[in-house]
XYZ file of C-alpha atoms in Angstrom:
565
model
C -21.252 19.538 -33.014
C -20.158 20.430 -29.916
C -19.661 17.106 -28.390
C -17.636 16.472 -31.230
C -15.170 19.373 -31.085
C -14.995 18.343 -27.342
C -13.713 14.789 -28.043
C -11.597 15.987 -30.715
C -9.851 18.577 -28.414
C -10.027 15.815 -25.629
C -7.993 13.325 -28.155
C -5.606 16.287 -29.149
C -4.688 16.988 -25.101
C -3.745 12.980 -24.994
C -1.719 13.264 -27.806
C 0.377 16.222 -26.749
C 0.446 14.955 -23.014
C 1.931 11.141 -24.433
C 4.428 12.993 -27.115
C 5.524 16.376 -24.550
C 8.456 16.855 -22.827
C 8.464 15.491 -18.925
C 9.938 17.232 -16.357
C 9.986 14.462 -13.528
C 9.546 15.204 -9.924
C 9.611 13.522 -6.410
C 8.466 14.959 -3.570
C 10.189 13.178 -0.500
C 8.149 15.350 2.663
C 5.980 12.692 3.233
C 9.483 10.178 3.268
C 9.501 6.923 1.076
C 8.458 3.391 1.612
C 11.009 0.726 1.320
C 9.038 -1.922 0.015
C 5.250 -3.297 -0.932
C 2.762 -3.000 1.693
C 3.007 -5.927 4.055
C -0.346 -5.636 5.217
C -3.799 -3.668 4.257
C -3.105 -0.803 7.217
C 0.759 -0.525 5.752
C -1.231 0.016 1.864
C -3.443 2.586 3.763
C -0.865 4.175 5.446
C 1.801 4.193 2.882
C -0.756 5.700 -0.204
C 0.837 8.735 -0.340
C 4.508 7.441 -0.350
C 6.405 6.709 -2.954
C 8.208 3.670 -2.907
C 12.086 3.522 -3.134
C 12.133 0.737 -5.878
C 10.121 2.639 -8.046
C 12.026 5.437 -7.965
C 15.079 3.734 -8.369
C 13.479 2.063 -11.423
C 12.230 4.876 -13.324
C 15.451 7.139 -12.773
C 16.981 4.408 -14.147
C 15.142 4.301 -17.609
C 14.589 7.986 -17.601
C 18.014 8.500 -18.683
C 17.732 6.936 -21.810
C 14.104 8.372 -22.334
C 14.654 11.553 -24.741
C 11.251 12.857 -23.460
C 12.525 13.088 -20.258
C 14.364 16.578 -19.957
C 14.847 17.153 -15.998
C 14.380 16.280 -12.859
C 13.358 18.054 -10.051
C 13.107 17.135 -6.429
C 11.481 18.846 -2.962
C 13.852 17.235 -0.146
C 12.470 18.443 3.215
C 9.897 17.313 5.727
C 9.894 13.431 6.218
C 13.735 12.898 7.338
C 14.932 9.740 5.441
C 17.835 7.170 6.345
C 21.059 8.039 5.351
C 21.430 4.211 3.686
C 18.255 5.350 1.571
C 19.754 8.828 0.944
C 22.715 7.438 -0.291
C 20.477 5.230 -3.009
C 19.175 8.070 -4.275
C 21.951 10.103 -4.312
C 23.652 7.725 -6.583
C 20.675 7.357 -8.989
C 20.510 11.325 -8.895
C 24.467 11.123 -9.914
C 23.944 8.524 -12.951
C 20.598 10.399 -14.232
C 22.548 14.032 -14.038
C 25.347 11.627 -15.829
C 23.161 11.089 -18.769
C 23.377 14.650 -19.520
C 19.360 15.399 -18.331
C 19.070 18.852 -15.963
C 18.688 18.223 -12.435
C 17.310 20.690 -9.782
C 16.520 20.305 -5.715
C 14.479 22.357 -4.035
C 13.929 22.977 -0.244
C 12.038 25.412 1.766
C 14.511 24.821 4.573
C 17.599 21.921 5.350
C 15.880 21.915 8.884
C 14.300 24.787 10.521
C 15.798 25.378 13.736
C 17.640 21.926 13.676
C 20.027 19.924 11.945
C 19.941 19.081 8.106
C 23.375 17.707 7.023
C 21.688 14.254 5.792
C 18.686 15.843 3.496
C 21.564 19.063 2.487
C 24.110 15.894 1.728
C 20.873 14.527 -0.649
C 20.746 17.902 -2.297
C 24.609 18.210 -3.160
C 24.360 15.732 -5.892
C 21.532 17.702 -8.135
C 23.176 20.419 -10.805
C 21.320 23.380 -9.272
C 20.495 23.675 -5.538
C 17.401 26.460 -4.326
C 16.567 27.367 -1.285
C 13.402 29.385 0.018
C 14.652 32.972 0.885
C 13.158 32.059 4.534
C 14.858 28.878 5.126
C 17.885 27.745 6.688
C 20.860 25.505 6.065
C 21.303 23.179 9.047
C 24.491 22.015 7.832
C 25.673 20.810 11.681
C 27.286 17.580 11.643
C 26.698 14.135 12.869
C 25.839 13.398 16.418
C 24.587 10.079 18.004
C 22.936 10.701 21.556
C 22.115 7.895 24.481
C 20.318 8.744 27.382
C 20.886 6.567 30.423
C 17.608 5.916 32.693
C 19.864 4.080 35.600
C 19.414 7.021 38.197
C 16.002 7.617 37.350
C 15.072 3.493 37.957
C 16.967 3.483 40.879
C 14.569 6.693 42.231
C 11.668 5.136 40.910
C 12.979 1.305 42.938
C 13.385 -0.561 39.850
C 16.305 -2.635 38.946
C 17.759 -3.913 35.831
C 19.393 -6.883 35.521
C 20.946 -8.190 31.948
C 23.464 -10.368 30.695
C 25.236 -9.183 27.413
C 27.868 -10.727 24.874
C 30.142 -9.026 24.520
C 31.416 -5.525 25.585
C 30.181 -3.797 22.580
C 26.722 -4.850 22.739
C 25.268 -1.940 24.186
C 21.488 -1.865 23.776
C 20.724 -2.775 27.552
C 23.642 0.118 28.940
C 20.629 3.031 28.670
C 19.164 0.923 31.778
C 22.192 -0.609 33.543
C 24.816 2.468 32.903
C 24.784 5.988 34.173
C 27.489 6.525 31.130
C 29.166 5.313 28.330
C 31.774 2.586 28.639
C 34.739 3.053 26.856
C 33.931 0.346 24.455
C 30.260 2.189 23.964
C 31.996 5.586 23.811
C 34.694 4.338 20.552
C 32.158 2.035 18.679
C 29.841 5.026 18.804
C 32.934 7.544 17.827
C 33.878 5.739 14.919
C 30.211 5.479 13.518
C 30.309 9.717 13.942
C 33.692 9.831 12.047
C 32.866 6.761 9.551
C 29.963 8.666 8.353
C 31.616 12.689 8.708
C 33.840 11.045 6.077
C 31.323 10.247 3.920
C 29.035 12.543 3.681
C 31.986 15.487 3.931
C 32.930 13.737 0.396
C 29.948 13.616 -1.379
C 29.360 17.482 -0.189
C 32.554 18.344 -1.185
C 31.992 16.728 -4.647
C 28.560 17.931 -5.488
C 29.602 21.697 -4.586
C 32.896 21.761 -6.139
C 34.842 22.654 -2.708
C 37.785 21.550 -0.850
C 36.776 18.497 2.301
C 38.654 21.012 4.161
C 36.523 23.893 3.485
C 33.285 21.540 4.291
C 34.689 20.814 7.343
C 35.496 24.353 7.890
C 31.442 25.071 7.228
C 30.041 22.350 9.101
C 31.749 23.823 12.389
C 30.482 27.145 11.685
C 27.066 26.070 10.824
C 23.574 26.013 10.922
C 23.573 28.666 8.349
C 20.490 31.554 7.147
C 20.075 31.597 3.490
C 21.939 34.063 2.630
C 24.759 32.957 4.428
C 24.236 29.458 2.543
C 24.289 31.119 -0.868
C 27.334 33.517 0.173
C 29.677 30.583 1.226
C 28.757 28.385 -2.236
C 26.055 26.201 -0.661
C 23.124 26.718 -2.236
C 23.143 28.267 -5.976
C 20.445 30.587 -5.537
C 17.276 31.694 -3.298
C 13.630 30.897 -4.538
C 10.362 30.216 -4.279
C 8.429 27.141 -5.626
C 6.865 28.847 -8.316
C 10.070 30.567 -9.380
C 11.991 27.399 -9.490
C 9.391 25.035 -11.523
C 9.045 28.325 -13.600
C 12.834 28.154 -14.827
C 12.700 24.346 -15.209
C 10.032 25.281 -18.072
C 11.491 27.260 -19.252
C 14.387 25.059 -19.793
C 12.652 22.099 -20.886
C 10.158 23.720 -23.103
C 6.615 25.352 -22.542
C 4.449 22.450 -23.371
C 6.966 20.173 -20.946
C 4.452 18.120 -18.596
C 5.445 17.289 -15.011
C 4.783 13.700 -14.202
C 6.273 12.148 -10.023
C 8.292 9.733 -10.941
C 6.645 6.649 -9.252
C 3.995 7.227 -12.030
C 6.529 7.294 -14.731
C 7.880 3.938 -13.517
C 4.697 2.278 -13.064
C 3.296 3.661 -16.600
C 6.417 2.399 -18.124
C 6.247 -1.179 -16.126
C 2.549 -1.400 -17.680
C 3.562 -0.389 -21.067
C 6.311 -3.441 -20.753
C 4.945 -6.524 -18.757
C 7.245 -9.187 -19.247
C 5.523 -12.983 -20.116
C 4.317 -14.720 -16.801
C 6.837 -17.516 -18.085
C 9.672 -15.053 -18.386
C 13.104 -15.753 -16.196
C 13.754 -13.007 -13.530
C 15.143 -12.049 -10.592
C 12.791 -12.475 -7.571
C 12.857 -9.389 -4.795
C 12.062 -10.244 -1.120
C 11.387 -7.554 1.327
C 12.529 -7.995 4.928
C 11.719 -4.691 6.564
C 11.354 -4.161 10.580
C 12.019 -5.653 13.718
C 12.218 -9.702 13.136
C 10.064 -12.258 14.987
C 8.259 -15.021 14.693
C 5.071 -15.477 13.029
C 3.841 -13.759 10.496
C 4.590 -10.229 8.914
C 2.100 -7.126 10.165
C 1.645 -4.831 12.616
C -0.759 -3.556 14.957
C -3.710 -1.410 14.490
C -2.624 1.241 17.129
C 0.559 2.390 14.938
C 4.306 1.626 15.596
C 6.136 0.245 12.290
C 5.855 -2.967 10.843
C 7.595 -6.481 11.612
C 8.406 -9.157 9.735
C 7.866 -12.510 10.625
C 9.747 -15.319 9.900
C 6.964 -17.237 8.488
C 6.305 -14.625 6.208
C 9.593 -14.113 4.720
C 10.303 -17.947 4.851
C 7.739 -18.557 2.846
C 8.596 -15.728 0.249
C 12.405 -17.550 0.134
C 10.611 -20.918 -0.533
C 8.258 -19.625 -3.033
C 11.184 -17.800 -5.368
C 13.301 -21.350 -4.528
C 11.146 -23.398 -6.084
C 9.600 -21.560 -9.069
C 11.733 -22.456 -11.730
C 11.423 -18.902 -13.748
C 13.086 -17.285 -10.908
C 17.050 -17.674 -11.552
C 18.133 -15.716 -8.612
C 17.103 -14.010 -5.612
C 18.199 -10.396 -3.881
C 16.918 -10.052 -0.434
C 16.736 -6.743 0.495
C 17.205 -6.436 4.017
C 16.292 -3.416 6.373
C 16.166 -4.239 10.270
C 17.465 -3.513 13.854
C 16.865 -7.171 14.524
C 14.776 -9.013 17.144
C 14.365 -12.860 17.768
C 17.071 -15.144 17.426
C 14.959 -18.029 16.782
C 13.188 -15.819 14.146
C 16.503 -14.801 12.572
C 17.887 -18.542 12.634
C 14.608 -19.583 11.203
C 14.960 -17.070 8.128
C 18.656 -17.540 7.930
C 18.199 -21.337 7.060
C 15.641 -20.262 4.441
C 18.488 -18.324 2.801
C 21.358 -21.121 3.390
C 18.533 -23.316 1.192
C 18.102 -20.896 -1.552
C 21.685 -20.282 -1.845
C 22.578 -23.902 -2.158
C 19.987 -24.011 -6.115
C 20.054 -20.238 -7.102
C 22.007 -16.726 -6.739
C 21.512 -14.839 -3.558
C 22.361 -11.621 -2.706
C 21.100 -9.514 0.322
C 20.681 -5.493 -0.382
C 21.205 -3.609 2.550
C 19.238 -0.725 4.017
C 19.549 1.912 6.375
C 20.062 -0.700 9.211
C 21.213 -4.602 8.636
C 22.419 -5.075 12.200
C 22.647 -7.804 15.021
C 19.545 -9.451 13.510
C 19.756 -8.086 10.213
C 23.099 -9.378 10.071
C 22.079 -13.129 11.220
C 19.543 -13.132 8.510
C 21.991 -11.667 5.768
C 25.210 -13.814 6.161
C 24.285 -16.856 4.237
C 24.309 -14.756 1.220
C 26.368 -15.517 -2.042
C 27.117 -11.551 -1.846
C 26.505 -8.882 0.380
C 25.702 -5.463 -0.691
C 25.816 -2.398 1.029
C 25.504 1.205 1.396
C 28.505 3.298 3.390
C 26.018 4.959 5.267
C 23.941 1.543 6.473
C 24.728 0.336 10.053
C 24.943 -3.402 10.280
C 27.478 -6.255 11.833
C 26.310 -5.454 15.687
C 27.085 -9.633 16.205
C 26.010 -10.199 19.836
C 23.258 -11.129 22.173
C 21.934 -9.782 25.080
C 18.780 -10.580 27.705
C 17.318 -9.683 30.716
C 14.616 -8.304 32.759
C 13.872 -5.044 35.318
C 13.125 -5.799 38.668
C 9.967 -3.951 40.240
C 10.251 -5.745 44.371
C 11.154 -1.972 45.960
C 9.156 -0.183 43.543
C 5.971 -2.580 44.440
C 6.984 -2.182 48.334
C 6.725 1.607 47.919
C 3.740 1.525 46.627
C 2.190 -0.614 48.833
C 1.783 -3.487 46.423
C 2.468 -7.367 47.782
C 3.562 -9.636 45.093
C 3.325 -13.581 46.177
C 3.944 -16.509 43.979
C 2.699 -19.947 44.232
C 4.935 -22.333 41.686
C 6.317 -25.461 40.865
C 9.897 -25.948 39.307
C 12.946 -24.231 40.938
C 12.585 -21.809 38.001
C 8.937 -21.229 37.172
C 9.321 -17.900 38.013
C 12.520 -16.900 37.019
C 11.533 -14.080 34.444
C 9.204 -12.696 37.072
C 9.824 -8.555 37.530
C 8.554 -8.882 41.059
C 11.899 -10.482 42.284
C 15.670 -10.815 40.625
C 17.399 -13.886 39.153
C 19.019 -16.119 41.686
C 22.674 -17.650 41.019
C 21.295 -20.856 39.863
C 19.245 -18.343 37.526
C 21.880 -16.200 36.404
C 23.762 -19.877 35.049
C 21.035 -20.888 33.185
C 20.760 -16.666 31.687
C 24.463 -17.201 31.015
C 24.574 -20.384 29.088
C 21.622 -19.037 27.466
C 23.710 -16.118 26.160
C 26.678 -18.155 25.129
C 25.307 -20.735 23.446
C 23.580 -17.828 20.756
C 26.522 -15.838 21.082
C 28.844 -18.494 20.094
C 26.215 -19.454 17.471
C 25.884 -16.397 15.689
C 29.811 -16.188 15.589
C 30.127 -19.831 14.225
C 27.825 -19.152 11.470
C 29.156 -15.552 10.357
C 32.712 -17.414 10.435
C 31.294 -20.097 8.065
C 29.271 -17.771 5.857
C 31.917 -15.092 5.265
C 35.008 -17.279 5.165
C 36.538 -16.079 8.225
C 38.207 -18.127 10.899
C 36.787 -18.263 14.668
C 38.816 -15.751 15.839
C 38.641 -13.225 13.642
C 34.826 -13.295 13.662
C 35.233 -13.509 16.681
C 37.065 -10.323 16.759
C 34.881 -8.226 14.417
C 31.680 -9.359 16.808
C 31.540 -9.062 20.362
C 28.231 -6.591 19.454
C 30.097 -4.097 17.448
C 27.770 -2.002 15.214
C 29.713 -0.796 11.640
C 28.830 1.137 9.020
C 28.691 -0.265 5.177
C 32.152 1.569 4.725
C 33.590 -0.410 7.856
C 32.192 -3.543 7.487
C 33.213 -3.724 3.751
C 36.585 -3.059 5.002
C 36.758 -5.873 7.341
C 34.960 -8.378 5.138
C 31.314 -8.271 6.702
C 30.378 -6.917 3.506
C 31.386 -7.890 0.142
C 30.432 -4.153 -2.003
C 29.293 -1.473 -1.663
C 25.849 0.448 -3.374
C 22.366 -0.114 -3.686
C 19.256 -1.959 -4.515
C 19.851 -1.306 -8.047
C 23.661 -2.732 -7.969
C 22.445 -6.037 -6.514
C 19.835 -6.190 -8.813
C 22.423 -6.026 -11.288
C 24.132 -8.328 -9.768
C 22.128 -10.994 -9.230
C 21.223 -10.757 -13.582
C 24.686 -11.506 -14.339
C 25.132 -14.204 -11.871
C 22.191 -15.702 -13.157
C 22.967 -15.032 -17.094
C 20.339 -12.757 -17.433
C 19.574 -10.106 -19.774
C 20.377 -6.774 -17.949
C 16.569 -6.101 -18.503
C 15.506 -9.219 -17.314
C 12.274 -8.485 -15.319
C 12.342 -8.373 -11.096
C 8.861 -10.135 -9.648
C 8.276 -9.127 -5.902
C 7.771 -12.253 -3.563
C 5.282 -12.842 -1.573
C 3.492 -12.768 -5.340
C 0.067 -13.562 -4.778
C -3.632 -13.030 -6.784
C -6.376 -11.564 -5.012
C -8.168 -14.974 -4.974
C -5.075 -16.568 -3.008
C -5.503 -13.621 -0.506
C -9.004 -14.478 0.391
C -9.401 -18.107 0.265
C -6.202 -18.811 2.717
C -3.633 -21.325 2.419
C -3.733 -24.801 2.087
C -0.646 -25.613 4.471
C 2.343 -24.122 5.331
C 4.370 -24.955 1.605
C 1.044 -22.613 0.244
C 2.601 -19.156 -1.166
C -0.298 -17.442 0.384
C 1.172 -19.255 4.126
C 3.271 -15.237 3.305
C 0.200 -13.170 3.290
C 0.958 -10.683 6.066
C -2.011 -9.265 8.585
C -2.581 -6.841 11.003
C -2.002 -8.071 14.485
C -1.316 -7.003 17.927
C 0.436 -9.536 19.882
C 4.114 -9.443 20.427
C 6.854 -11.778 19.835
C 9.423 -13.934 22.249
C 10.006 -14.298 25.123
C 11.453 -10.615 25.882
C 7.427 -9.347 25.052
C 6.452 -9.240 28.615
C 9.282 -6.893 29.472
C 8.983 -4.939 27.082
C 5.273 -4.042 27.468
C 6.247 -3.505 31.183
C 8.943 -1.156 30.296
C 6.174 0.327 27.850
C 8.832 -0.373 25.009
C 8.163 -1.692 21.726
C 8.311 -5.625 21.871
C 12.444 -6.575 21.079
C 14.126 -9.511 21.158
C 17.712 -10.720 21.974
C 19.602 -9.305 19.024
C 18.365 -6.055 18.629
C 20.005 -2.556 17.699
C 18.455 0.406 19.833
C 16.624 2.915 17.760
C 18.805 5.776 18.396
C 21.383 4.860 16.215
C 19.716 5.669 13.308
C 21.142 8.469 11.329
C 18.632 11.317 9.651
């Protein structure tokens, strides 16, 4: 008898939990995840994040869910990209549109540091708490370089690199003491591209005049009180206080559910047939090189590999159920052979179905290369992409090898053998043969981004020369066609391809546990895509970097620092 009532009261709990209100949460300290796992140490690694497409996804069908009564968010911790902000920002906006209650919660917009990017998040929910101990770092935007020239010289190493052209500024940090002027206004009108933006959407989300956010920003960071006296935050609580109203509001029996679960219970609830048409999604996340997609076992981020994501393009070209293709696209850049590889892969695709590239937080130098064939080009205002240039070289280590007593001799044949040894600089004849190496991709990358994006020589010429833009910028000048998110391209590519606005979205590399373990057959197999964990670098650049004790780059790369959090 008692089993019985047990079940019975087991059933009932299952019942009420499918038919009660949900109050949906994210909790975005531990950051998000831009794509699938490209390897098994990216699944272990990534367990606890949820991913952005899921998110996306589920706020998306929340809002015409009637169970769903509010959302609620924890924004803190893990700082995100401001590209990635900005997607969920909007999806934040169109849920809150949809008339459902949304509420974010923060223990503290940095503690004893800047938090204009997560506070900028947080201005787009209805109601806005912060812990009574926290802090509003509501600062401003600031992008720092520091220059290593003086200490090299101390140390009696040399750099010498070659660049194309006077905006490409990744090597400066080791040839520069300072900013050129052409360093100093690129990097200016990144700061003011993206004060603009995120001064609106603050201004928006708290109701107050850009002038008055301005006005705060320069008199920031702020204590909480302070934040709730000048309208930033609505009020001060704890955790317990705030999920406490959110019951209240959405009804005692309401049952909180993260998101990512929603998404994936309602994806399971709806598989679409095997045989339906979609859209196919290709992730192309991290530095870019040749190969295939992983990353090594000691830590650093991912890469992708052109192999990899060429094979993901060929797989969604030739499966006939796939009517169009969005390649998301997230990258600093890397090898130019690796980016020309993937780029053709794209021109194909292009020329049989729909193709549009998704940009996100960075979709520069690169990123760019590999995003330019694209029927349409989607970004964020806040992503950082265009950065159209090339640069190469090496340090030299001769007077830092004579101080320390260390003889380098070289036995070779060929009046270049070793040319890209650190132990000596490039000769003249060397220095031609660098030169012409860096015009002929320089001149390369511009021909193509002229013929991709309908520009003439000259004025691709013009918006190159190793500029870096934001979204807002670049969709200005023509570099990018629109501007929003994953979501919008999605959307996109359905109506370019005729597709219902439900149609389905498969993931590509799509492959079965069995095609995981046997290996491929060739290079055409889909499982040629299966990433793996590796260690070994990329290029011809590796060796300098792993001297430099710098992650491995190639020649169109965009220095980490840029990045905006």
């Amino acid at each position: 008898m008692d089993a019985g009532k047990a079940i019975i009261e087991t059933v009932e709990k299952l019942r009420q939990r499918r038919t009660a209100p949900l109050i949906l949460e994210l909790d975005l300290t531990e950051g998000l995840t831009e794509g699938p796992p490209a390897d098994p140490l990216a699944a272990v690694l990534s367990m606890r994040k949820p991913r952005l497409a899921d998110v996306l996804s589920g706020l998306k069908r929340a809002r015409q869910d009637p169970r769903v009564k509010a959302l609620v968010v924890k924004i803190g911790g893990q700082p995100l990209g401001l590209a990635m902000v900005q997607e969920l920002r909007q999806a934040v906006i169109h849920f809150r549109a949809s008339g459902k209650l949304t509420v974010a919660f923060s223990e503290s917009f940095g503690e004893f540091g800047g938090g204009t990017v997560p506070y900028y998040l947080a201005t787009a929910f209805e109601r806005l708490y912060l812990q009574p101990s926290g802090d509003v770092g509501l600062t401003g935007v600031a992008l720092e370089q520091r220059f290593v020239k003086g200490a090299l010289e101390k140390l009696g190493v040399g750099f010498e690199a070659g660049q194309r052209h006077e905006y490409k500024t990744a090597p400066n940090t080791f040839t520069q003491d300072h900013m050129t002027d052409p360093h100093r206004e690129s990097m200016a009108r990144i700061v003011e591209s993206v004060t603009e933006t995120l001064v609106a959407g603050i201004a928006d989300g708290r109701r107050l005049d850009p002038g008055k956010v301005r006005e705060l920003v320069d008199r920031g960071p702020f204590t909480a009180s302070e934040a709730q006296e000048a309208g930033l935050v609505d009020g001060l609580a704890y955790r317990d206080e705030v999920y406490d109203e959110l019951k209240q509001a959405a009804g005692d029996d309401a049952h909180l559910l993260y998101v990512s679960r929603y998404a994936r219970g309602a994806a399971v609830r709806k598989l679409p047939h095997p045989m339906a048409d979609a859209v196919a999604l290709v992730h192309a996340t991290g530095m870019i090189r040749t190969g295939r997609s992983g990353r090594s076992p000691l830590g650093g981020g991912g890469a992708m590999g052109s192999d990899t994501i060429s094979a993901a393009l060929r797989a969604a070209r030739r499966d006939d159920h796939i009517k169009a293709v969005v390649f998301r696209v997230d990258s600093p850049g890397g090898s130019y052979v690796a980016s020309d590889t993937v780029w053709r892969e794209v021109t194909l695709t292009r020329k049989v179905k729909p193709v549009i590239v998704s940009m996100g937080d960075l979709a520069a130098s690169g990123g760019y290369f590999i995003s330019m064939a694209a029927d349409v080009i989607v970004a964020q205002p806040g992503t950082l992409t265009g950065s159209i240039g090339v640069y190469g070289g090496k340090p030299v280590f001769a007077e830092l090898l004579e101080k320390v007593g260390v003889n380098s001799e070289m036995v070779a044949e060929g009046a270049n053998a070793g040319m890209f040894s650190t132990s000596r600089g490039f000769s003249p004849e060397q220095w031609e043969r660098i030169n012409a190496w860096l015009d002929r991709i320089y001149d390369d990358f511009v021909g193509k981004v002229a013929q991709s994006r309908d520009l003439s020589r000259e004025r691709a010429h013009e918006l190159a020369r190793g500029r870096v833009w934001t979204g807002a910028d670049a969709r200005s000048s023509g570099l990018v066609d629109e501007l929003g998110g994953l979501e919008d391209a999605l959307a996109m590519a359905r109506k370019r391809a005729g597709l219902a606005e439900d149609a389905p979205v498969r993931t590509y590399p799509r492959l079965n546990p069995l095609e995981r373990l046997r290996g491929p057959e060739s290079s055409e197999d889909r499982s040629a895509a299966l990433a793996r964990i590796r260690m070994d670098a990329w290029g011809p650049l590796a060796r300098l970097s792993a001297e430099l004790g710098l992650p491995a780059v190639g020649p169109l790369i965009l220095p980490g620092w840029y990045t905006i959090r």
